[in-house]
mmCIF file of C-alpha atoms and ligand atoms in Angstrom:
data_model
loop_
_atom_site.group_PDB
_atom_site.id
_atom_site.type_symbol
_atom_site.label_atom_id
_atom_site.label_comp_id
_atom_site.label_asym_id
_atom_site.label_seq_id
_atom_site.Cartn_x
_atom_site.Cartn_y
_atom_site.Cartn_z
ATOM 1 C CA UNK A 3 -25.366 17.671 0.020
ATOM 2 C CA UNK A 4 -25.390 18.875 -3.686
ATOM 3 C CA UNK A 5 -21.591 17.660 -4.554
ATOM 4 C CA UNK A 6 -20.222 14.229 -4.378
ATOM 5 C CA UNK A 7 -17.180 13.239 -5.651
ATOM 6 C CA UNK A 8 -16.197 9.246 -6.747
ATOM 7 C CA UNK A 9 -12.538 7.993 -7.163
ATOM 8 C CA UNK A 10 -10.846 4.527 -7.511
ATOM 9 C CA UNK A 11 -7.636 3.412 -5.280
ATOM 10 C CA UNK A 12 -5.533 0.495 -4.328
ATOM 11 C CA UNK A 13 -5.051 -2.604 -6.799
ATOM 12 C CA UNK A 14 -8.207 -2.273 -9.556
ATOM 13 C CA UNK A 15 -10.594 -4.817 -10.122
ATOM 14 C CA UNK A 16 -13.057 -6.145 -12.077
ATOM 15 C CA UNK A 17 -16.212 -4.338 -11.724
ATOM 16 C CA UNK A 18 -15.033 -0.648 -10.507
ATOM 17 C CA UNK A 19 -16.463 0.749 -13.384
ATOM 18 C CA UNK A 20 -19.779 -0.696 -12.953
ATOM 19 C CA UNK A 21 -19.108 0.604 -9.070
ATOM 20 C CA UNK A 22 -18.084 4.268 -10.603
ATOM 21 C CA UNK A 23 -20.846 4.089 -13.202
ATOM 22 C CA UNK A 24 -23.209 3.334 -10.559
ATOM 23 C CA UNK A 25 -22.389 6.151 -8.700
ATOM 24 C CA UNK A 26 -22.367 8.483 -11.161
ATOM 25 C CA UNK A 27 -25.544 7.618 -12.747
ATOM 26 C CA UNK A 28 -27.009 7.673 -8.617
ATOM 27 C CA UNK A 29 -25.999 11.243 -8.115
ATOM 28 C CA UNK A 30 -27.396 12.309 -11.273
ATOM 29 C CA UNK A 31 -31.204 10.637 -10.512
ATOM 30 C CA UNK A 32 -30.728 11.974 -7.243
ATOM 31 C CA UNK A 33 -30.553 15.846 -8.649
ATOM 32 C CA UNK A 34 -26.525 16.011 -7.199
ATOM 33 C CA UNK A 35 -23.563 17.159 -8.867
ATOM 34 C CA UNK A 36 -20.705 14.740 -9.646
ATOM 35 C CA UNK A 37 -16.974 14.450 -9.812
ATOM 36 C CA UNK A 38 -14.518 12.019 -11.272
ATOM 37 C CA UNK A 39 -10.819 12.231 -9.131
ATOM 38 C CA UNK A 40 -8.327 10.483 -11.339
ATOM 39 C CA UNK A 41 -5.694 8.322 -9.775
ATOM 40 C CA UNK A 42 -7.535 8.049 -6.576
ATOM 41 C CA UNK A 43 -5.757 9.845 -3.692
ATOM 42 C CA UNK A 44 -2.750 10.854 -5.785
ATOM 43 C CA UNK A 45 -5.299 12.997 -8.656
ATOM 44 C CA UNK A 46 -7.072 13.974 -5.170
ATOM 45 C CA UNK A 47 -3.518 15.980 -4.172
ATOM 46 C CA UNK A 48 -3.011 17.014 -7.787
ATOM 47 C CA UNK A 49 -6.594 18.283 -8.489
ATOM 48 C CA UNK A 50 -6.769 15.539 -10.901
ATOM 49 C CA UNK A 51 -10.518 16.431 -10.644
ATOM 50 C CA UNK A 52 -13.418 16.339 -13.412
ATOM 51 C CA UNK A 53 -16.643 16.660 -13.436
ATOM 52 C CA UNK A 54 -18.874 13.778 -14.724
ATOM 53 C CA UNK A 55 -22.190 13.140 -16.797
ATOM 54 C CA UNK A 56 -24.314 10.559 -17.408
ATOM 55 C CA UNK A 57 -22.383 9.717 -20.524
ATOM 56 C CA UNK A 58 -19.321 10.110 -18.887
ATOM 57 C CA UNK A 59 -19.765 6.343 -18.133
ATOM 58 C CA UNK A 60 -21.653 5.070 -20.872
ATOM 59 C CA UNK A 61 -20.506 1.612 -22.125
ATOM 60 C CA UNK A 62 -18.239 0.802 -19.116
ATOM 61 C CA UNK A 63 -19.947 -1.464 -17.494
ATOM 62 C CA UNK A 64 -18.695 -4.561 -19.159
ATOM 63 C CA UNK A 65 -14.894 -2.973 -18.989
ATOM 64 C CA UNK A 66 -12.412 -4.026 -16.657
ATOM 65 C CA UNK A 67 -9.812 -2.012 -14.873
ATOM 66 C CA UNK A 68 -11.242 1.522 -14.119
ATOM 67 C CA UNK A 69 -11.983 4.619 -16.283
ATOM 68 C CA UNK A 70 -11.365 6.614 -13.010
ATOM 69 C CA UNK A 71 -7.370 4.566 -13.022
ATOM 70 C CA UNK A 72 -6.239 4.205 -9.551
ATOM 71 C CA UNK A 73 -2.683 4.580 -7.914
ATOM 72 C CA UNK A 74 -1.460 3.586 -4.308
ATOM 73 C CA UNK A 75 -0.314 7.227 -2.981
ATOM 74 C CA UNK A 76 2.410 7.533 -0.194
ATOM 75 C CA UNK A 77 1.979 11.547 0.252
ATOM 76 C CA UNK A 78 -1.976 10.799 1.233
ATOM 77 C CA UNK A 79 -0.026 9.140 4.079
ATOM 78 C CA UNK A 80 1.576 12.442 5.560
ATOM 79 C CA UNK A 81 -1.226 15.251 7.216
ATOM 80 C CA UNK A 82 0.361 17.810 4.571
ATOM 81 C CA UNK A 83 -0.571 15.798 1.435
ATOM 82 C CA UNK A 84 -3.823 15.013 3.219
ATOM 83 C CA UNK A 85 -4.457 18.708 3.507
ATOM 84 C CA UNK A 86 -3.880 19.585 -0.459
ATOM 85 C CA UNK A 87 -6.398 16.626 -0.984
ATOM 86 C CA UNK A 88 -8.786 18.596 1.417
ATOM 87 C CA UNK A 89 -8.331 21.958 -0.340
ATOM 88 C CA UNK A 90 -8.594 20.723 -3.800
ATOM 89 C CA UNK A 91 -11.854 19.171 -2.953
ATOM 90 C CA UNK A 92 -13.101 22.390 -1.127
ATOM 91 C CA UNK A 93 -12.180 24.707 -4.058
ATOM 92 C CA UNK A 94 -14.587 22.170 -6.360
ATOM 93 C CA UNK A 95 -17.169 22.562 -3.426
ATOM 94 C CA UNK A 96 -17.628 18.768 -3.077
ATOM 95 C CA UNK A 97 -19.116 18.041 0.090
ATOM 96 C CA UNK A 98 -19.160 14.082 0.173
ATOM 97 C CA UNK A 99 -17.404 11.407 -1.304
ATOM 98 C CA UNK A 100 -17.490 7.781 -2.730
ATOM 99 C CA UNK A 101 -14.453 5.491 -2.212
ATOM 100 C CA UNK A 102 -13.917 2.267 -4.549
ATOM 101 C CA UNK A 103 -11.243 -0.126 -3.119
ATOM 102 C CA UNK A 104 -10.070 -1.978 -0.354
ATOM 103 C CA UNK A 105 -8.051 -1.998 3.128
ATOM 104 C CA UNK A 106 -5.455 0.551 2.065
ATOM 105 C CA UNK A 107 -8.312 2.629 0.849
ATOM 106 C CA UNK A 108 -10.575 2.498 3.374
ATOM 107 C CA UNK A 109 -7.536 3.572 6.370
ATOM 108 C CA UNK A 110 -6.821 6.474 4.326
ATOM 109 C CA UNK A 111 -10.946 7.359 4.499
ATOM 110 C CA UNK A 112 -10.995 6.813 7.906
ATOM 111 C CA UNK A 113 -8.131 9.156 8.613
ATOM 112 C CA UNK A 114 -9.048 11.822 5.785
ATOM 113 C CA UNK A 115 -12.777 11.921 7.825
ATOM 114 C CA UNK A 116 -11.308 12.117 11.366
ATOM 115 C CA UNK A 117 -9.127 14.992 10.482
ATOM 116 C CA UNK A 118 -11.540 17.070 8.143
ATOM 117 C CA UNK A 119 -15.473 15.775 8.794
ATOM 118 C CA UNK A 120 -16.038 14.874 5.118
ATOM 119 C CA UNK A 121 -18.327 12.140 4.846
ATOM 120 C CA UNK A 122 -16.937 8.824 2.784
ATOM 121 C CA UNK A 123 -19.143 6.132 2.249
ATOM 122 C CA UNK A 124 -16.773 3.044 0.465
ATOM 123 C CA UNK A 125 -17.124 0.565 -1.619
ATOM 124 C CA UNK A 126 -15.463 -2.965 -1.072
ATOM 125 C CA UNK A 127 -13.113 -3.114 -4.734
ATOM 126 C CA UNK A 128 -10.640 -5.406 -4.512
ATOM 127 C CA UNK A 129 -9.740 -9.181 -5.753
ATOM 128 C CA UNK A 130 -8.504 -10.512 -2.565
ATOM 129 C CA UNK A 131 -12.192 -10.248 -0.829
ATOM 130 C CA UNK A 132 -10.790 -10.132 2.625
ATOM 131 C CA UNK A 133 -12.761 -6.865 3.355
ATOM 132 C CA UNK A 134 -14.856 -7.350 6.532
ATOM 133 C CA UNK A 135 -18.903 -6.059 6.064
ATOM 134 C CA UNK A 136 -19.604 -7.911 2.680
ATOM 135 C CA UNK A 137 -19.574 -11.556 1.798
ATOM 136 C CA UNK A 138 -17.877 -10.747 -1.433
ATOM 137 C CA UNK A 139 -15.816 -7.787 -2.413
ATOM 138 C CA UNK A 140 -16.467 -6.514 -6.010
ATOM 139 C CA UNK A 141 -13.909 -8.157 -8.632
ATOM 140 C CA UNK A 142 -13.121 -11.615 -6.504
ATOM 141 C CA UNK A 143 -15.822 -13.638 -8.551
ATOM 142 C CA UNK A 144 -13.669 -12.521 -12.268
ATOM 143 C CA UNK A 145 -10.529 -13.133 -10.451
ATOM 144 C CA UNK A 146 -11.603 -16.647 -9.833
ATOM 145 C CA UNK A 147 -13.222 -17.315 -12.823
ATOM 146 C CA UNK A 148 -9.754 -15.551 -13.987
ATOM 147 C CA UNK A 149 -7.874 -18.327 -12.227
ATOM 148 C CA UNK A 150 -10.427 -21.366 -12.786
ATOM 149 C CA UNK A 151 -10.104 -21.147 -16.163
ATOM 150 C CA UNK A 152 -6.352 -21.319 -16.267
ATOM 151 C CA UNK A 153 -5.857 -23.994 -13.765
ATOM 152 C CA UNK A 154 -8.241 -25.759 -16.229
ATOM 153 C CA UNK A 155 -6.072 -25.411 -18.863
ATOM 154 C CA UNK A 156 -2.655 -26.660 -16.872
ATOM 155 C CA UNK A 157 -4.492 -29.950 -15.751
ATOM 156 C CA UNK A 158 -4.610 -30.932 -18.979
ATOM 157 C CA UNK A 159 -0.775 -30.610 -19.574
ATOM 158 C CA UNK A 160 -0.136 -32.157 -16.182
ATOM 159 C CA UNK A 161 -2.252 -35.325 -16.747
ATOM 160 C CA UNK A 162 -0.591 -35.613 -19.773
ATOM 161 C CA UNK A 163 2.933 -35.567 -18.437
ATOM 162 C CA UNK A 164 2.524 -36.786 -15.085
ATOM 163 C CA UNK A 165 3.356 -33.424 -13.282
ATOM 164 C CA UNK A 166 2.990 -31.937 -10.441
ATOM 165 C CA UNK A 167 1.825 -28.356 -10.354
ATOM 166 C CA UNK A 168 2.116 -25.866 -7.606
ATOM 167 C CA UNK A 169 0.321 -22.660 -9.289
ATOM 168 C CA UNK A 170 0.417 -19.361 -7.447
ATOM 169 C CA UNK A 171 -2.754 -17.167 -7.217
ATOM 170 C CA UNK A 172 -2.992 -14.039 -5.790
ATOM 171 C CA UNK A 173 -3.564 -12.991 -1.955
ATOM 172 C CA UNK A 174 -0.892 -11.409 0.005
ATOM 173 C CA UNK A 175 -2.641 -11.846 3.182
ATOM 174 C CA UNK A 176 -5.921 -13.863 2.047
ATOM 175 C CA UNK A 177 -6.400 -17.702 0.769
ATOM 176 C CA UNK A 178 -9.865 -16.829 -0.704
ATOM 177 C CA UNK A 179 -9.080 -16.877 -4.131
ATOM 178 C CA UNK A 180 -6.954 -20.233 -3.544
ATOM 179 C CA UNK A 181 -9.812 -21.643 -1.892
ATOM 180 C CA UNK A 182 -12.011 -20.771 -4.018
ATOM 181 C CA UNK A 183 -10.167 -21.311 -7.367
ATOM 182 C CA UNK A 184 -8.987 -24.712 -5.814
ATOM 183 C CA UNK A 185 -12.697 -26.480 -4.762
ATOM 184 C CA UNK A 186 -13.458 -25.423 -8.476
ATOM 185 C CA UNK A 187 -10.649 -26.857 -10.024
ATOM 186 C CA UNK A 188 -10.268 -29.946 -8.126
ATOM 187 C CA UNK A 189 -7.130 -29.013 -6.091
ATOM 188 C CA UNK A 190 -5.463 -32.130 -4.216
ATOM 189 C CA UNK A 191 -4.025 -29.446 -2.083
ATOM 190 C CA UNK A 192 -4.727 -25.712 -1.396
ATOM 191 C CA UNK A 193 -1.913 -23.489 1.055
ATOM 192 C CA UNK A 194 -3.289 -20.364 2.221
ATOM 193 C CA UNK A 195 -1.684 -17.241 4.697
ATOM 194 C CA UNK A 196 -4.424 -17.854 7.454
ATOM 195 C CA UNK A 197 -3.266 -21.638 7.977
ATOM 196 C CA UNK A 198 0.081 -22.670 8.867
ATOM 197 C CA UNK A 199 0.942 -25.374 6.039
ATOM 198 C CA UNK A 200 2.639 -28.965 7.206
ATOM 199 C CA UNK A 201 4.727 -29.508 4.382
ATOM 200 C CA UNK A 202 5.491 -33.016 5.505
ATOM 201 C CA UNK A 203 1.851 -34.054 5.492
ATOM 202 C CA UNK A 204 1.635 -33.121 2.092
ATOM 203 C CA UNK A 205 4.823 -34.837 0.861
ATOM 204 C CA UNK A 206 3.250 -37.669 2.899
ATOM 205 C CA UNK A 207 -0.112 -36.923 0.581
ATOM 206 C CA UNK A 208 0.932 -36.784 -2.358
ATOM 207 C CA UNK A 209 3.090 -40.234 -2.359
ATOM 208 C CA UNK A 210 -0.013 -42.051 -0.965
ATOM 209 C CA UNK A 211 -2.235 -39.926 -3.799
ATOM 210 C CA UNK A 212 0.111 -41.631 -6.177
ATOM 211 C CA UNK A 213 -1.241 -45.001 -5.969
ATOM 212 C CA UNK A 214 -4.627 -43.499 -7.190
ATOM 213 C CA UNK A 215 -3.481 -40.402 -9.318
ATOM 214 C CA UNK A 216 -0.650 -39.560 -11.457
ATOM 215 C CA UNK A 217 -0.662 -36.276 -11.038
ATOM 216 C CA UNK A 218 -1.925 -33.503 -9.156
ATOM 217 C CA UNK A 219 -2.443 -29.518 -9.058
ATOM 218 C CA UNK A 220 -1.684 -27.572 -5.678
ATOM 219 C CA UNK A 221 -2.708 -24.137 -5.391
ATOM 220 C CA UNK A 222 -0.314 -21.527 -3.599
ATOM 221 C CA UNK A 223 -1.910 -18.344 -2.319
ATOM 222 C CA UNK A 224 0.888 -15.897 -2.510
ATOM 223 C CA UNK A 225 1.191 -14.833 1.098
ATOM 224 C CA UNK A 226 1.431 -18.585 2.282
ATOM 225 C CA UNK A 227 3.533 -18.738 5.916
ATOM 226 C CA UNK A 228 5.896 -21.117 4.082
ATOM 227 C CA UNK A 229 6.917 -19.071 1.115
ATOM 228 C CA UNK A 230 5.779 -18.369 -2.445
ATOM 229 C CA UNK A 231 5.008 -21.690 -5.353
ATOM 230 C CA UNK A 232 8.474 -21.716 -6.298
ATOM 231 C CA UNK A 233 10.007 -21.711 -2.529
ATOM 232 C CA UNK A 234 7.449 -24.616 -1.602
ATOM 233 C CA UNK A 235 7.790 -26.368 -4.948
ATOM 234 C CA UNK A 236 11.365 -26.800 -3.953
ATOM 235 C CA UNK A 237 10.893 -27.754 -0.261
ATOM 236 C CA UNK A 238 8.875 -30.502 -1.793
ATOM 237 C CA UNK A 239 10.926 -32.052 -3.722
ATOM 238 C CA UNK A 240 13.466 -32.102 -1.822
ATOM 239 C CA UNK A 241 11.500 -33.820 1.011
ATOM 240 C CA UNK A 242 10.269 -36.220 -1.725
ATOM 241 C CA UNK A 243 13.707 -37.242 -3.069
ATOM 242 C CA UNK A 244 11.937 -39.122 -6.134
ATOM 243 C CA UNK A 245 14.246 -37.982 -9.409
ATOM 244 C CA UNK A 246 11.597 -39.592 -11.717
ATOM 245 C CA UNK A 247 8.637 -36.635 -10.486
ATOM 246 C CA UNK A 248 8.664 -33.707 -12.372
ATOM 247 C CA UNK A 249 7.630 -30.488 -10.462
ATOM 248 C CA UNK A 250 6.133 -27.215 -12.383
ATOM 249 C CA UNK A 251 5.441 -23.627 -11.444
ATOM 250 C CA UNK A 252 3.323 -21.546 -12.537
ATOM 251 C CA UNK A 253 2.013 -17.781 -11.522
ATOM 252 C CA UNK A 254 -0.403 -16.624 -12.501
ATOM 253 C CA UNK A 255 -0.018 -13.145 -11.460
ATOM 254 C CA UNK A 256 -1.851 -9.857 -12.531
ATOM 255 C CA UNK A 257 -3.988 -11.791 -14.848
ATOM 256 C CA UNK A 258 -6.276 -12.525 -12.040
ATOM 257 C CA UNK A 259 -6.710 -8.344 -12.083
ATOM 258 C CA UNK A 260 -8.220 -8.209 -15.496
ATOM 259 C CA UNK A 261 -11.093 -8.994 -17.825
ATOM 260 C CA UNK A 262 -14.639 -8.552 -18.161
ATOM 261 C CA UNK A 263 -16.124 -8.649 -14.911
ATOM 262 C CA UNK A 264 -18.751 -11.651 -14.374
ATOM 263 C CA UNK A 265 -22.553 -10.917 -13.769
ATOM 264 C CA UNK A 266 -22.373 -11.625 -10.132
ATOM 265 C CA UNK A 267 -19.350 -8.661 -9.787
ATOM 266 C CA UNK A 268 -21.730 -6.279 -11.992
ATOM 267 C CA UNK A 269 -24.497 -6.356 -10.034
ATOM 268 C CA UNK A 270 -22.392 -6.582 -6.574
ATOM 269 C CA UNK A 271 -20.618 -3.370 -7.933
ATOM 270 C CA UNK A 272 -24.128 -1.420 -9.432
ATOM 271 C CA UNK A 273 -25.548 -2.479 -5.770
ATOM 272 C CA UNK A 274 -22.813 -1.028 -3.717
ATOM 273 C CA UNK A 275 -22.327 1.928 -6.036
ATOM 274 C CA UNK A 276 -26.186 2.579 -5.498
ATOM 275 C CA UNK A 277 -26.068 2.004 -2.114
ATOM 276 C CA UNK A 278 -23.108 4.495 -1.618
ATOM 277 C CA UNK A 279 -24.562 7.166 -2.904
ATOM 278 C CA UNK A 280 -28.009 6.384 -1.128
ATOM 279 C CA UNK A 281 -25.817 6.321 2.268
ATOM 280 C CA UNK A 282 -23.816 9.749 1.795
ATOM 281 C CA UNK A 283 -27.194 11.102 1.680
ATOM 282 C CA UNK A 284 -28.813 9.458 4.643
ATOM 283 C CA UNK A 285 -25.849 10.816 6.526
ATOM 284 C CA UNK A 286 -23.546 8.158 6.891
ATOM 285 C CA UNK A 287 -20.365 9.209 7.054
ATOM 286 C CA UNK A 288 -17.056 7.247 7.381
ATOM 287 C CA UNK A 289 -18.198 3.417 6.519
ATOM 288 C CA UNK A 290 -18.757 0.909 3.752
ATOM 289 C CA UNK A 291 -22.048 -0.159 1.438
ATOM 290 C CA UNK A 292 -21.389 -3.695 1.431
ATOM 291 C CA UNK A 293 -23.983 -6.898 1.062
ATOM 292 C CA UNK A 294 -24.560 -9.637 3.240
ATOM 293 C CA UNK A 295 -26.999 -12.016 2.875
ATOM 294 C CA UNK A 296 -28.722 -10.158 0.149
ATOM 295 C CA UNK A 297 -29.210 -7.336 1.862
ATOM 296 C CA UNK A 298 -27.168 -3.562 1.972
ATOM 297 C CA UNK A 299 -25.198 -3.441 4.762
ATOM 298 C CA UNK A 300 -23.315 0.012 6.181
ATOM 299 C CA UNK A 301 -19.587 -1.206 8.457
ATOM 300 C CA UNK A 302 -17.635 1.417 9.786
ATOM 301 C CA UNK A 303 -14.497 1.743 8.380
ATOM 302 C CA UNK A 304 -12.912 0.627 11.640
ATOM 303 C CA UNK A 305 -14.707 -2.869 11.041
ATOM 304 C CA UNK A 306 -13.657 -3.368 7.683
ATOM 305 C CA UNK A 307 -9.851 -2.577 8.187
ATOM 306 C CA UNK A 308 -10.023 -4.052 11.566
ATOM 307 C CA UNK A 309 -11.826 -7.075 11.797
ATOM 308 C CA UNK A 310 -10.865 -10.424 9.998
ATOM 309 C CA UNK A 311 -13.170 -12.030 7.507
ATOM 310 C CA UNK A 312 -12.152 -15.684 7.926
ATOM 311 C CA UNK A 313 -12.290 -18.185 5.527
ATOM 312 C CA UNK A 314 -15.312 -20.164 5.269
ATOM 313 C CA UNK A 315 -14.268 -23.604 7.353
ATOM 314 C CA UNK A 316 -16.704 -25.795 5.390
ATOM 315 C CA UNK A 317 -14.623 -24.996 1.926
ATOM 316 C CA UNK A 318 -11.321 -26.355 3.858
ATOM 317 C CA UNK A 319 -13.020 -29.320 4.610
ATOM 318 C CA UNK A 320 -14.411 -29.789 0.678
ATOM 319 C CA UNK A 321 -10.624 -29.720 -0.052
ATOM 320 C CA UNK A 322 -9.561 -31.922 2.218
ATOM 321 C CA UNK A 323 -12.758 -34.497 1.966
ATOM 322 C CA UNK A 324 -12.862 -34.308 -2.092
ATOM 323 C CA UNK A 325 -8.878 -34.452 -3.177
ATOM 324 C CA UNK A 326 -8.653 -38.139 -2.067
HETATM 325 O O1 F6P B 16 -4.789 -6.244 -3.193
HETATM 326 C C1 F6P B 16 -4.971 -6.842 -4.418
HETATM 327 C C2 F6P B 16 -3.707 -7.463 -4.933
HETATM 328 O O2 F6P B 16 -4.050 -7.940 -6.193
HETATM 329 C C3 F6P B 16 -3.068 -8.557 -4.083
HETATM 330 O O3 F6P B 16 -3.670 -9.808 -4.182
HETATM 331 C C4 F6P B 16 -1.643 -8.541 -4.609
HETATM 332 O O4 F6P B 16 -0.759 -9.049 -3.656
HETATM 333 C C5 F6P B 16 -1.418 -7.095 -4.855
HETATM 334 O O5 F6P B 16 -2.689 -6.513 -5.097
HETATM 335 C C6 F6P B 16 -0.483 -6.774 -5.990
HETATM 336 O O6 F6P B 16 -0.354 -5.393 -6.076
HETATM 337 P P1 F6P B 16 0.407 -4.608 -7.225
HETATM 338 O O7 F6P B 16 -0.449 -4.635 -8.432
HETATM 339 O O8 F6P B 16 0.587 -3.234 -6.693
HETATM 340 O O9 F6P B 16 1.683 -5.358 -7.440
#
């Protein structure tokens, strides 16, 4: 393999460009030849295709968001947009390539290998860190700092008014950040998509929590069975029929996508951009270059996309135990 191409897809996060600078830098140490696709599988179609340096990523690696930008491309998804990809990447010669993102990304890989035999070794970038084959997924520690630091700053108003505050974080299909975000902020409650959420036990909650507390922060993950913040905010107080309590939303919304990444998603990013590279030449073909347990870890595609990552049971229990 002498040509390896990188690109960036799906929602960004923080640390792709320490991911992409990674790989870049790699390739280069390893004697290869490497290419920056812009807009990930939409710049693949429309030879959006450059080739990089080493000081193509110099002083990146503190940046959020990603040099490389990414887009979520509906014509990868038919075999005839697919096929342009394919040819674009044959006219440049490249022979392997490294794929930055998450689920979406990852079932376009596995497809794009099956029908053409290029190797793709990926990359687990996304905020939600529901990608099965790594214990965290590169940009999930930001996003909760992201979060933690905002929830932080709404306590404060809601002590001093009394309020109750149902904040939404992200997670269309994964509580992680909630979880997360709400052990560190102190969270009476925490609603998640992979547990079905009794609304009346926490109406029941919160009015014996007001004997001790005056008021009290729940955090909504986005993709919760019972609706978004605002939809359970107003199931609640309708269910608590008490005209004095004032309710708040807030959202916190594609915030949690951007800033400087943390040191933990730097070196999780320059590990699994490393690794990546390391893999495609080993021969591995059509999985990821996660960590677990310290160590580099290579899941088939299949895996990641296919298996659920569950939420750590202990941190529902810290919730429960430590809100009384
Ligand atoms: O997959 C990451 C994520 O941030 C989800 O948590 C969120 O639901 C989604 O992306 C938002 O996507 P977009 O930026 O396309 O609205």
């Amino acid at each position: 393999m002498k040509k390896i191409a990188v690109f960036t897809s799906g929602g960004d996060s923080p640390g792709m460009n320490a991911c992409v600078r990674a790989v870049v830098r790699t390739a280069i140490f390893k004697g290869l030849d490497v290419y920056g696709i812009y807009r990930g599988y939409e710049g693949m179609i429309e030879n959006d295709i450059k080739r990089m340096y080493t000081y193509s990523v110099s002083n990146i690696v503190q940046r959020g968001g990603t040099i490389l930008k990414s887009a979520r491309s509906t014509e990868f998804r038919t075999p005839e947009g697919r096929k342009k990809a394919y040819e674009n990447l044959k006219a440049h010669g490249i022979e392997g390539l490294v794929a930055i993102g998450g689920d979406g990304t990852f079932t376009g890989a596995k497809i794009f290998h099956e029908e053409f035999g290029i190797p793709v070794v990926g990359c687990p970038g996304t905020i939600d860190n529901d990608i099965y084959g790594t214990d965290y997924t590169i940009g999930f520690d930001t996003a909760v700092n992201t979060a933690l630091d905002a929830i932080d700053k709404i306590r404060d108003t809601a002590a001093a008014h009394d309020r109750i505050f149902f904040i939404e974080v992200m997670g269309r299909d994964a509580g992680f950040i909630a979880v997360e975000s709400g052990i560190g902020s102190g969270a009476e409650f925490v609603m998640v998509p992979e547990t079905a959420t009794d609304l009346d036990a926490v109406v029941l909650s919160l009015k014996n929590l007001r004997k001790t507390k005056t008021s009290s922060i729940i955090v909504v993950a986005e993709g919760d069975d019972e609706g978004n913040a605002e939809v359970i905010m107003n199931k609640v107080k309708e269910k608590i029929k008490d005209k004095k309590k004032e309710f708040k939303v807030t959202t916190l919304g594609h915030i949690q996508r951007g800033g400087n990444p943390t040191a933990r998603d730097r070196v999780l990013a320059s590990r699994c951009g490393m690794a990546a590279v390391e893999g495609l030449l080993e021969g591995k073909f059509a999985c990821m270059a996660g960590i677990m347990n310290q160590e580099v870890v290579y899941t088939p595609f299949g895996d990641c996309i296919g298996k659920e990552k569950p939420l750590i049971q202990d941190h529902l229990k810290l919730i429960e135990y430590l809100s009384i």
